[in-house]
Coordinates of C-alpha atoms in Angstrom, one line a residue:
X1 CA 92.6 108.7 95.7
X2 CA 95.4 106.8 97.5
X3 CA 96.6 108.4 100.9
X4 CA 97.9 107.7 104.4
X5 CA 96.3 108.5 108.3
X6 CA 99.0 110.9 109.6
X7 CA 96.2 111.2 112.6
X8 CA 93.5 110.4 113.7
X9 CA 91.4 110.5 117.0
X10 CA 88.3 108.3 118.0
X11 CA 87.2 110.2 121.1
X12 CA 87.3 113.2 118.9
X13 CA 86.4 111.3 115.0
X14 CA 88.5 113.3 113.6
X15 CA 91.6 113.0 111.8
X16 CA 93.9 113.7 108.5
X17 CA 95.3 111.8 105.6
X18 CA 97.8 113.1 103.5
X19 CA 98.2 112.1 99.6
X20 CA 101.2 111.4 97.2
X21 CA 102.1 115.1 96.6
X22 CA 101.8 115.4 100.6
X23 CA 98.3 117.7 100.5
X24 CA 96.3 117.2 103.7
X25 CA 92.9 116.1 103.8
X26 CA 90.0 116.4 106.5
X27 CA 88.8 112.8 107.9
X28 CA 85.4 112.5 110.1
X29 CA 84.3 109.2 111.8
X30 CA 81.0 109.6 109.4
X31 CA 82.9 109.5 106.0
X32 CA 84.6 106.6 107.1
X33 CA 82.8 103.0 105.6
X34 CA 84.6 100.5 106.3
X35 CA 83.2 97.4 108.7
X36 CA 86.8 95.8 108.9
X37 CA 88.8 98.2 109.7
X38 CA 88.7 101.3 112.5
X39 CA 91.1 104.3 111.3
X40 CA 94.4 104.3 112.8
X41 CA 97.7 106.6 112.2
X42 CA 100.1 104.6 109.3
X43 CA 97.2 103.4 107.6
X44 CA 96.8 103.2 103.8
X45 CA 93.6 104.6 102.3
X46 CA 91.4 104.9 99.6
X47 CA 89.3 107.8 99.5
X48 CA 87.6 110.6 97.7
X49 CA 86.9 114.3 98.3
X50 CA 84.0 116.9 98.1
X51 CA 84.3 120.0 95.9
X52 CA 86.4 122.1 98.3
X53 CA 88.8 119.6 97.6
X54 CA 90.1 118.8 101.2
X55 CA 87.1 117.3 103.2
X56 CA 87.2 113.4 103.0
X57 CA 83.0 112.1 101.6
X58 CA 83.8 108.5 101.6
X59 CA 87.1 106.6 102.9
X60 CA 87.8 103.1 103.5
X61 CA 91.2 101.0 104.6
X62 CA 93.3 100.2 101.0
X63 CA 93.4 96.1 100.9
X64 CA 97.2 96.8 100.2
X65 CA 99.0 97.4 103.6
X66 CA 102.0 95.7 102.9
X67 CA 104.3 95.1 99.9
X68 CA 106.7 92.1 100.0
X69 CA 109.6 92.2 98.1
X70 CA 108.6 89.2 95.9
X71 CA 105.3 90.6 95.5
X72 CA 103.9 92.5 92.0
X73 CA 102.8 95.8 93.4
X74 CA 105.1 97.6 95.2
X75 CA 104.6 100.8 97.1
X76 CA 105.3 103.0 94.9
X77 CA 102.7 101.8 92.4
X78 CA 100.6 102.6 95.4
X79 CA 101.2 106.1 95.2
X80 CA 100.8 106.1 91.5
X81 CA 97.7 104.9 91.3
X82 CA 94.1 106.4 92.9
X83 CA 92.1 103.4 93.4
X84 CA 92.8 99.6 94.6
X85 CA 90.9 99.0 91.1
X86 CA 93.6 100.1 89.4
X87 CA 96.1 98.0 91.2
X88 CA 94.2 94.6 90.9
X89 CA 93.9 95.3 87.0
X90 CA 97.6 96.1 87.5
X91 CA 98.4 92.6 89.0
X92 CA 96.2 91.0 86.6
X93 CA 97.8 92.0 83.3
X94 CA 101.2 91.4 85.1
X95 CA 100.2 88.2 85.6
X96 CA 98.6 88.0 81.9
X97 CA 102.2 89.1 80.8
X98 CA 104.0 86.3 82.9
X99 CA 101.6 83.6 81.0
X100 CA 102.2 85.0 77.7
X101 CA 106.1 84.9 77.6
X102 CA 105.7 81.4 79.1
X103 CA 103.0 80.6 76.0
X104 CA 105.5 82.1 74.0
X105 CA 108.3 80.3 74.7
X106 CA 106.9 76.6 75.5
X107 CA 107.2 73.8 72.6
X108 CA 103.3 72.6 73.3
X109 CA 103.6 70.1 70.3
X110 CA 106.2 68.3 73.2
X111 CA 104.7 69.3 75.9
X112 CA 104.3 66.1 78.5
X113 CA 103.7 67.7 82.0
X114 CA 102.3 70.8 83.1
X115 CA 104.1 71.9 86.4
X116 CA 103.5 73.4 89.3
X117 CA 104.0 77.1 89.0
X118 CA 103.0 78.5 92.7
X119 CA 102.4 75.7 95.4
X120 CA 98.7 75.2 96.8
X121 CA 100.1 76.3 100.6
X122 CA 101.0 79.3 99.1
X123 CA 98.1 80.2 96.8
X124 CA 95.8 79.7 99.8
X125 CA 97.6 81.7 102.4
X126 CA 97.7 84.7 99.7
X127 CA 94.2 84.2 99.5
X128 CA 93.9 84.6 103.2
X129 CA 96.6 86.8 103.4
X130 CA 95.1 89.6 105.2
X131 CA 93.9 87.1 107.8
X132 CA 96.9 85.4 108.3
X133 CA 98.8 89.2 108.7
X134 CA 96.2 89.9 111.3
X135 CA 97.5 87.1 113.3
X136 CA 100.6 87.2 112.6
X137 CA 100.8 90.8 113.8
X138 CA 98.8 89.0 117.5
X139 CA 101.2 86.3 118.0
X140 CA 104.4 88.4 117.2
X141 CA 103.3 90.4 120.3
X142 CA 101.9 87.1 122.4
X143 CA 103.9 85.6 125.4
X144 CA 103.3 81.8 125.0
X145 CA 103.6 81.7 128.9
X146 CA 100.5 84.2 129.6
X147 CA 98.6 82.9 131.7
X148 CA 94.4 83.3 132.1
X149 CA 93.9 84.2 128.7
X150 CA 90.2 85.4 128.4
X151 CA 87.1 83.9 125.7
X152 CA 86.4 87.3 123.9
X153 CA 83.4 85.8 122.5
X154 CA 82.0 85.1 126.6
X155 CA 83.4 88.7 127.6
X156 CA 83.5 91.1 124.8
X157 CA 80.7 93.6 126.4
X158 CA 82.0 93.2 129.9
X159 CA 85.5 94.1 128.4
X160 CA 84.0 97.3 126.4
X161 CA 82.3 97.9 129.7
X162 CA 85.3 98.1 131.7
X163 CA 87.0 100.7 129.1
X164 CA 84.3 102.7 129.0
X165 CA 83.8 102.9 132.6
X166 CA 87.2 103.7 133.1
X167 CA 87.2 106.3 130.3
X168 CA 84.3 107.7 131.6
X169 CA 85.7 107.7 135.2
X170 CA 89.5 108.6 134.9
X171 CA 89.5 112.2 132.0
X172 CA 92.9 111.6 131.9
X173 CA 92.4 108.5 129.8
X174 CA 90.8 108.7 126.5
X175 CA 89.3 106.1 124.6
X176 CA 92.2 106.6 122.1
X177 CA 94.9 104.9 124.6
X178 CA 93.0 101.9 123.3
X179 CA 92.9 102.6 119.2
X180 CA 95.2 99.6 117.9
X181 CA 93.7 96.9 120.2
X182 CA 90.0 97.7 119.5
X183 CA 91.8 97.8 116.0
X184 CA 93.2 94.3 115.7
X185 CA 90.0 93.1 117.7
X186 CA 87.6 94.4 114.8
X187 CA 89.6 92.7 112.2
X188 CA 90.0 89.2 113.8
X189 CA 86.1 89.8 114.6
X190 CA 85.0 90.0 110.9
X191 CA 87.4 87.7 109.9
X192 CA 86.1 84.9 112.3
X193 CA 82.3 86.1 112.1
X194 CA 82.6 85.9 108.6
X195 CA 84.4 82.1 108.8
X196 CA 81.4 80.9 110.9
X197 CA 78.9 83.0 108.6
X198 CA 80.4 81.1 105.2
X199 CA 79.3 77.4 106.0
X200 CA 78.8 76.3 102.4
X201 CA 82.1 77.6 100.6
X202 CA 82.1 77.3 96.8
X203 CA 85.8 75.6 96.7
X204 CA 85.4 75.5 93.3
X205 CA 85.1 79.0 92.8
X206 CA 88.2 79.7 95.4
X207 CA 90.1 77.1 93.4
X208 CA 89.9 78.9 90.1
X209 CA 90.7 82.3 91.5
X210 CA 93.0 81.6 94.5
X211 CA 95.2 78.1 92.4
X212 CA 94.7 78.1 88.6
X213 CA 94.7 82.1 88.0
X214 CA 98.2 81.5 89.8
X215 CA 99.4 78.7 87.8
X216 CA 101.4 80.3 84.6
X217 CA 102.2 77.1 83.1
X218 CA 98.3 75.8 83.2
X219 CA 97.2 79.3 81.7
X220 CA 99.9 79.1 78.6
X221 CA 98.7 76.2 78.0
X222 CA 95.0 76.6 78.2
X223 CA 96.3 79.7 75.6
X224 CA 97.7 77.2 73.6
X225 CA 94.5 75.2 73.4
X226 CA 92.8 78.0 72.5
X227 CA 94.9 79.3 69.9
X228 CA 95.4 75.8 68.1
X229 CA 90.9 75.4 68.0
X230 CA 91.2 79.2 66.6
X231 CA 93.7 78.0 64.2
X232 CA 91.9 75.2 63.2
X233 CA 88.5 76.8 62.4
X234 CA 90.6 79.5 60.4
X235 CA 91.9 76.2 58.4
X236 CA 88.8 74.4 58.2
X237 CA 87.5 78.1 56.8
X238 CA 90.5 77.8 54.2
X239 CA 89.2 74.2 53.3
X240 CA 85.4 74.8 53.2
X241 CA 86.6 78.4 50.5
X242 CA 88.9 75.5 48.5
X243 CA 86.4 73.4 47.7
X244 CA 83.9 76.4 46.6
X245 CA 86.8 77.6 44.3
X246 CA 87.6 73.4 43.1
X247 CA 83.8 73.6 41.9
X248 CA 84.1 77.1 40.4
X249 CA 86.9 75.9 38.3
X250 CA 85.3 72.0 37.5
X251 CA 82.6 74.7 36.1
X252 CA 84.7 76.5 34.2
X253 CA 86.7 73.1 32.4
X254 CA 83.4 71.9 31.7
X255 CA 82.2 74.7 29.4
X256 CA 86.1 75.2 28.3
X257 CA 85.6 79.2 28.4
X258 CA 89.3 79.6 29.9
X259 CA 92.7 77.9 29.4
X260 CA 91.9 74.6 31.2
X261 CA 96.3 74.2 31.0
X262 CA 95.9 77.7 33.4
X263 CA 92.4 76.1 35.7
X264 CA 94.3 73.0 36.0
X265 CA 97.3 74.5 37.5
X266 CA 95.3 76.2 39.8
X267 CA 93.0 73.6 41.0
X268 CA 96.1 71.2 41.6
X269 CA 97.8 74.3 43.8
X270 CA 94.2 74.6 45.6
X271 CA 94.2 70.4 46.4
X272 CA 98.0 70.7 47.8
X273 CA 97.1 74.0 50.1
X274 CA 93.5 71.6 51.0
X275 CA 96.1 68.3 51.9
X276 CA 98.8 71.0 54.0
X277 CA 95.7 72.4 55.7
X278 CA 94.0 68.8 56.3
X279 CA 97.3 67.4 57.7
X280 CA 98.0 70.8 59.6
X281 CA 94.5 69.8 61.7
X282 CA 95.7 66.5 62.0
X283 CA 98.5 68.0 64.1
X284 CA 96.5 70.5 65.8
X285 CA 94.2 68.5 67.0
X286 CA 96.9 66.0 68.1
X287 CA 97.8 68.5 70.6
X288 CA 94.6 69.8 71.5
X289 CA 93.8 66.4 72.7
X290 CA 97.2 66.1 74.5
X291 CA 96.8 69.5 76.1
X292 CA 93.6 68.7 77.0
X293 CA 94.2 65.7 78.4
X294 CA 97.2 67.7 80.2
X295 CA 94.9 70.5 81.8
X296 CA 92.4 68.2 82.6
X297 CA 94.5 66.1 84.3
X298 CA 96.0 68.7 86.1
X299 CA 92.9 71.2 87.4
X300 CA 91.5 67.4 88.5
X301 CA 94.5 66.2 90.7
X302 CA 95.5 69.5 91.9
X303 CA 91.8 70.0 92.5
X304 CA 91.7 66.8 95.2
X305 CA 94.9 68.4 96.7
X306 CA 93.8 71.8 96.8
X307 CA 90.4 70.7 98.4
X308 CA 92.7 68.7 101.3
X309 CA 95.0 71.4 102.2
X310 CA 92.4 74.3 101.9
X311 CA 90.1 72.4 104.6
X312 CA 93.4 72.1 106.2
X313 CA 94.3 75.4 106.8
X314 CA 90.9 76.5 106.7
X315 CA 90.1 75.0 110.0
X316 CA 93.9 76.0 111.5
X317 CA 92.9 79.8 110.5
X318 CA 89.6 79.7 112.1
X319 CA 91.3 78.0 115.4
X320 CA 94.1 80.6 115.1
X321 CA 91.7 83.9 114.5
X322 CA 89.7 82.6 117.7
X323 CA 93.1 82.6 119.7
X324 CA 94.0 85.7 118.6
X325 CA 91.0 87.5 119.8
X326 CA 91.7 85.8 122.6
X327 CA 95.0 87.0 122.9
X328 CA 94.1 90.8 121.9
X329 CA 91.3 90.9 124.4
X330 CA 93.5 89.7 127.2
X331 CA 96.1 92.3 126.4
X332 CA 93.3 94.5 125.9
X333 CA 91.8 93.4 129.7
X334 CA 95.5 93.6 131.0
X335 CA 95.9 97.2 129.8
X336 CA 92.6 98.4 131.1
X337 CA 94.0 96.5 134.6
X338 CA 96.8 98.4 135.1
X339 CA 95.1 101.7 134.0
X340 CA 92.7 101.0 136.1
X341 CA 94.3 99.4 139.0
X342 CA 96.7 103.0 139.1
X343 CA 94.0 105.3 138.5
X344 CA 92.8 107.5 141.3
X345 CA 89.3 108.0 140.1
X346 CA 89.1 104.5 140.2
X347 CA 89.8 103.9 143.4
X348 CA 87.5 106.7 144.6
X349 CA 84.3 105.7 142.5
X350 CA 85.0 102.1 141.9
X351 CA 86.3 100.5 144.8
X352 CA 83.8 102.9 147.3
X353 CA 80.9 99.6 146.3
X354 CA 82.9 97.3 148.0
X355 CA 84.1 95.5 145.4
X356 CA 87.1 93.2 146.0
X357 CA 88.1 91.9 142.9
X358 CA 90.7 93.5 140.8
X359 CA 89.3 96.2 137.9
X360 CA 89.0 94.1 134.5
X361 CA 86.2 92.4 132.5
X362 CA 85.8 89.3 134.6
X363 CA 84.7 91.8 137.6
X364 CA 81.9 93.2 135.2
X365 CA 81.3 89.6 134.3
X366 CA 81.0 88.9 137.9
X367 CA 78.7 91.9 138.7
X368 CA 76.5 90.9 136.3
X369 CA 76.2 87.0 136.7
X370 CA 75.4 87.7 140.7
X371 CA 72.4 89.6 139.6
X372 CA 70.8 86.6 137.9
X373 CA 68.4 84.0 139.1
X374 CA 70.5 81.1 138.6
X375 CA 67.3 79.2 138.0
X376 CA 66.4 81.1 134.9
X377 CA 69.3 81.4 133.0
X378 CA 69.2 81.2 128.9
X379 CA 71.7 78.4 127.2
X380 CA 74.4 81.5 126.9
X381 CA 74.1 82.5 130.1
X382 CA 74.7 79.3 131.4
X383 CA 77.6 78.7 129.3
X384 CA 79.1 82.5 130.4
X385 CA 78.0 81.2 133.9
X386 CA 80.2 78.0 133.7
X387 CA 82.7 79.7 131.6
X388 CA 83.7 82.6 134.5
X389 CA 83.8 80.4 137.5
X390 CA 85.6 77.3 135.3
X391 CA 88.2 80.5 134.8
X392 CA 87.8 81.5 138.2
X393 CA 88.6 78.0 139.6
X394 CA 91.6 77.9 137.4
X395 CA 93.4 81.3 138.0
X396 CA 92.2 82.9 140.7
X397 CA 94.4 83.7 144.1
X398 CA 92.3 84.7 147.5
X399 CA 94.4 86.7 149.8
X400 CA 92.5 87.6 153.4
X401 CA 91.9 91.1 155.4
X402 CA 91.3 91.2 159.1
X403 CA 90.2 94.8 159.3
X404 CA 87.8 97.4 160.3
X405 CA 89.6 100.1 159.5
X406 CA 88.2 101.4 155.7
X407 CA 91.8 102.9 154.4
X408 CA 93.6 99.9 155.6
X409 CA 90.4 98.1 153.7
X410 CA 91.2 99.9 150.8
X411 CA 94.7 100.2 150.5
X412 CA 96.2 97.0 151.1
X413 CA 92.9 95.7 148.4
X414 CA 94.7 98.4 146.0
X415 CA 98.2 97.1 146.7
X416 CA 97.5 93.2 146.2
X417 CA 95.1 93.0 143.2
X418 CA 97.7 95.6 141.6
X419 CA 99.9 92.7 141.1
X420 CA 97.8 90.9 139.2
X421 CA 94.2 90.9 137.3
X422 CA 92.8 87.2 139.3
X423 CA 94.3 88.2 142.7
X424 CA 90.8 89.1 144.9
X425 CA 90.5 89.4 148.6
X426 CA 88.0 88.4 151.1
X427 CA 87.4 91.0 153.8
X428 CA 86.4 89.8 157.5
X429 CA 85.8 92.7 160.2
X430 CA 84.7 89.9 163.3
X431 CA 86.6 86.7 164.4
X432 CA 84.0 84.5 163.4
X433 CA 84.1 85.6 159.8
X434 CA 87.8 84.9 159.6
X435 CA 87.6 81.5 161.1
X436 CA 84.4 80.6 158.7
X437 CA 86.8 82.0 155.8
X438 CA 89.6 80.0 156.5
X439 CA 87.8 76.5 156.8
X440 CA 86.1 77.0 153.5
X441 CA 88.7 78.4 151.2
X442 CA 92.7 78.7 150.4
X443 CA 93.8 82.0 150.8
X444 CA 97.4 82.8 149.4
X445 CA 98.4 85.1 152.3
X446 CA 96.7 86.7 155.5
X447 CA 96.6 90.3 156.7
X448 CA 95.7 91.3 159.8
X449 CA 95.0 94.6 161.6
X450 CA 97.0 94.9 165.2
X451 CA 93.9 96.8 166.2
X452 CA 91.5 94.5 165.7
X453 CA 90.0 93.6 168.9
X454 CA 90.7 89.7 169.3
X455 CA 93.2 87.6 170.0
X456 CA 96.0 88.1 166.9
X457 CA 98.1 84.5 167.9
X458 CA 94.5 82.7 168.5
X459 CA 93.9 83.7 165.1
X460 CA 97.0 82.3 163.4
X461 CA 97.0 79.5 166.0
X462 CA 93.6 78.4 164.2
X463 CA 94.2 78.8 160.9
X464 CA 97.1 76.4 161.1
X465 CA 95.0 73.9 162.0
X466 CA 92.5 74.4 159.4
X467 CA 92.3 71.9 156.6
X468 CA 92.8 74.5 154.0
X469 CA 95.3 77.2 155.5
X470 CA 97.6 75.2 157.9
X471 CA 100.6 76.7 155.3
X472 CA 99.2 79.7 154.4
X473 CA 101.5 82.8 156.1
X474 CA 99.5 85.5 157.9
X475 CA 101.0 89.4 158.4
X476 CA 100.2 91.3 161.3
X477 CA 100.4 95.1 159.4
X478 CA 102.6 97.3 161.4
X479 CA 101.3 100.3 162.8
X480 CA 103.3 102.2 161.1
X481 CA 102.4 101.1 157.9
X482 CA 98.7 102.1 159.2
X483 CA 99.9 105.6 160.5
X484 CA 101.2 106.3 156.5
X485 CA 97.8 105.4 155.0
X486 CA 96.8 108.7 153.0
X487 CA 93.0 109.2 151.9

């Protein structure tokens, strides 16, 4: 049966599709098989029920989402119809019924070119049209001028790690604030994994289903070919039936048992129907060897074009899937930020390990790469090792804090890696931290406590004549701003 998610929960796995005639069906996470795709509201289903006749057994996502306006099925033949089955046999006998009024109405006796029905770009991105939808749906949403995107492939646990740490944490997030990016995330996954998994492609294969079964003009005429060798075994039939009647009737003059004025009459009707027949395969095959000459010609030179173009945008997909989960996961990480960042529970359970870079996967990443002995790391870890501080090196800003005072600590931390995910801060409680600090690293912007006890102007003084900070602008926080610190 055909229907559409009207809800659907993943912290709960549990949900409800409605059908055609609008009945509402029961959905559970365990009667839903399909590796592709997670359930999400708007989706279109295919799906079957138990006896009671409104608990979902088996569900999966319908491979028709969306319905061009050029294209055969259209969504009402979605809700017509119970299985995806049914609408592939659908576009298949339109498709038989498109080449048979073009067989029907072609002169192949003349025929002298086959053309070009649907162009290979296009065959090949309606092969991968699913694929190309999921990106398109990615980049539609993408600023071009986002900066830091993340390598999902390097960070994809630390990123499902931060969400469900901060689900876990915060109970007034659920993992369901996050349905359509783990969504997108496990399409482009099994589209990519399965682009690396297929190394040797039958293009072949792809070529025959994705180019000629598109290609009315190259089917009507393969018809044609097909129909003109049926013909001619049906005449050489005729022929072969002639000659057995010709000898019949020799038979018959020789022992003069019948009018021979009558036999001969006959025999000369049967030789004229043998010569119309003979000349008829003459013709016949005339054009069978043209046509085939003509469908030859074209399946090999479209082949050759076909092969070019599909490696083409075979390779651009592949680059384009990987940027895409790219993308998602860093709007993914970005979300979880800003969650996380203005979330209370955070801030108490979090932030309490001294932690002073900004809640998002590279922090996990972080936590976890400091734990290793460098000198034992696997080929992946080394290339997550170089990977995180490559990214770190290119994006992220240091600001400084003077302080011993915890909720000055802690809020100001808050306040500047709020702004954004690769601000971190560096925290020094005693003068010689902050003057080791400053001649070791570029720090975007100082703060410092009035209270601590040291010299405040000494401490600017000698961070303006440090090699790294000399423009960097330090901010003595006013007491007040210390006296309105809540816990």
């Amino acid at each position: 049966m055909h229907g559409k998610i009207l809800r659907y929960s993943i912290s709960t796995g549990s949900g409800v599709v409605t059908n055609a005639s609008k009945k509402i069906f029961e959905l559970r996470k365990e009667s839903w098989h399909d590796t592709r795709f997670l359930p999400v509201v708007g989706m279109l289903v295919e799906f079957r029920c138990n006896t009671n006749g409104y608990s979902i057994t088996d569900a999966k996502a319908s491979y028709y989402q969306d319905f061009p306006p050029n294209g055969i099925i259209k969504e009402i033949d979605f809700w017509k119809s119970d299985t995806d089955e049914e609408l592939k046999q659908k576009e298949q006998d339109t498709r038989n019924q498109i080449a048979q009024k073009i067989f029907k109405e072609t002169n192949y006796f003349t025929l002298k070119t086959i053309e070009i029905t649907s162009p290979v770009q296009d065959c090949i991105k309606e092969y991968f049209a699913q694929e190309f939808n999921a990106i398109k749906f990615i980049m539609d949403e993408n600023d071009s001028n986002t900066m830091g995107k993340i390598n999902y492939l390097a960070t994809k646990r630390f990123l499902i790690k931060a969400m469900d740490y901060l689900v876990f944490t915060d109970r007034n997030i659920t993992i369901d604030t996050f349905t359509n990016d783990l969504q997108r995330l496990n399409q482009l996954e099994y589209s990519y994994k399965n682009f690396t998994k297929n190394v040797n492609i039958n293009l072949e294969k792809i070529y025959e289903e994705c180019f000629l079964e598109m290609q009315y003009n190259y089917r009507g005429a393969i018809k044609a070919i097909l129909s003109a060798r049926e013909k001619i075994l049906q005449l050489n039939n005729k022929i072969k039936n002639s000659i057995y009647e010709i000898k019949q009737i020799k038979a018959k003059l020789e022992n003069k048992k019948n009018d021979e004025k009558t036999l001969n009459i006959k025999l000369e009707n049967i030789r004229m129907n043998m010569a119309k027949a003979e000349e008829e395969i003459k013709i016949l095959r005339k054009a069978v060897e043209n046509l085939t000459t003509l469908t030859d010609g074209f399946k090999s030179q479209n082949f050759q074009i076909f092969g070019v173009v599909f490696k083409k945008i075979y390779e651009i997909l592949v680059n384009k899937t990987k940027e895409a989960m790219d993308i998602c996961a860093t709007m993914l990480d970005d979300k979880i930020w800003k969650l996380g960042m203005a979330s209370t529970a955070i801030k108490n359970m979090f932030f309490k390990h001294n932690i002073n870079d900004s809640y998002c996967a590279m922090t996990f990443l972080g936590q976890y790469l400091s734990r290793l002995d460098k000198n034992k790391l696997s080929e992946n870890e080394r290339a997550v090792y170089n990977y995180y501080y490559k990214y770190k090196q290119s994006y992220e800003k240091k600001f400084l804090i003077f302080t011993s005072n915890q909720k000055l600590e802690t809020s100001l931390k808050i306040q500047i890696m709020s702004i954004s995910k690769n601000y971190s801060v560096i925290i020094v409680k005693k003068d010689g931290e902050f003057y080791s600090n400053i001649n070791q690293q570029k720090f975007e912007l100082g703060y410092i406590d009035p209270y601590v006890d040291v010299d405040v102007k000494q401490l600017i003084e000698e961070a303006r004549n440090s090699k790294y900070n000399h423009d960097t602008k330090f901010t003595i926080v006013s007491k007040e701003q210390i006296a309105a610190i809540k816990d």
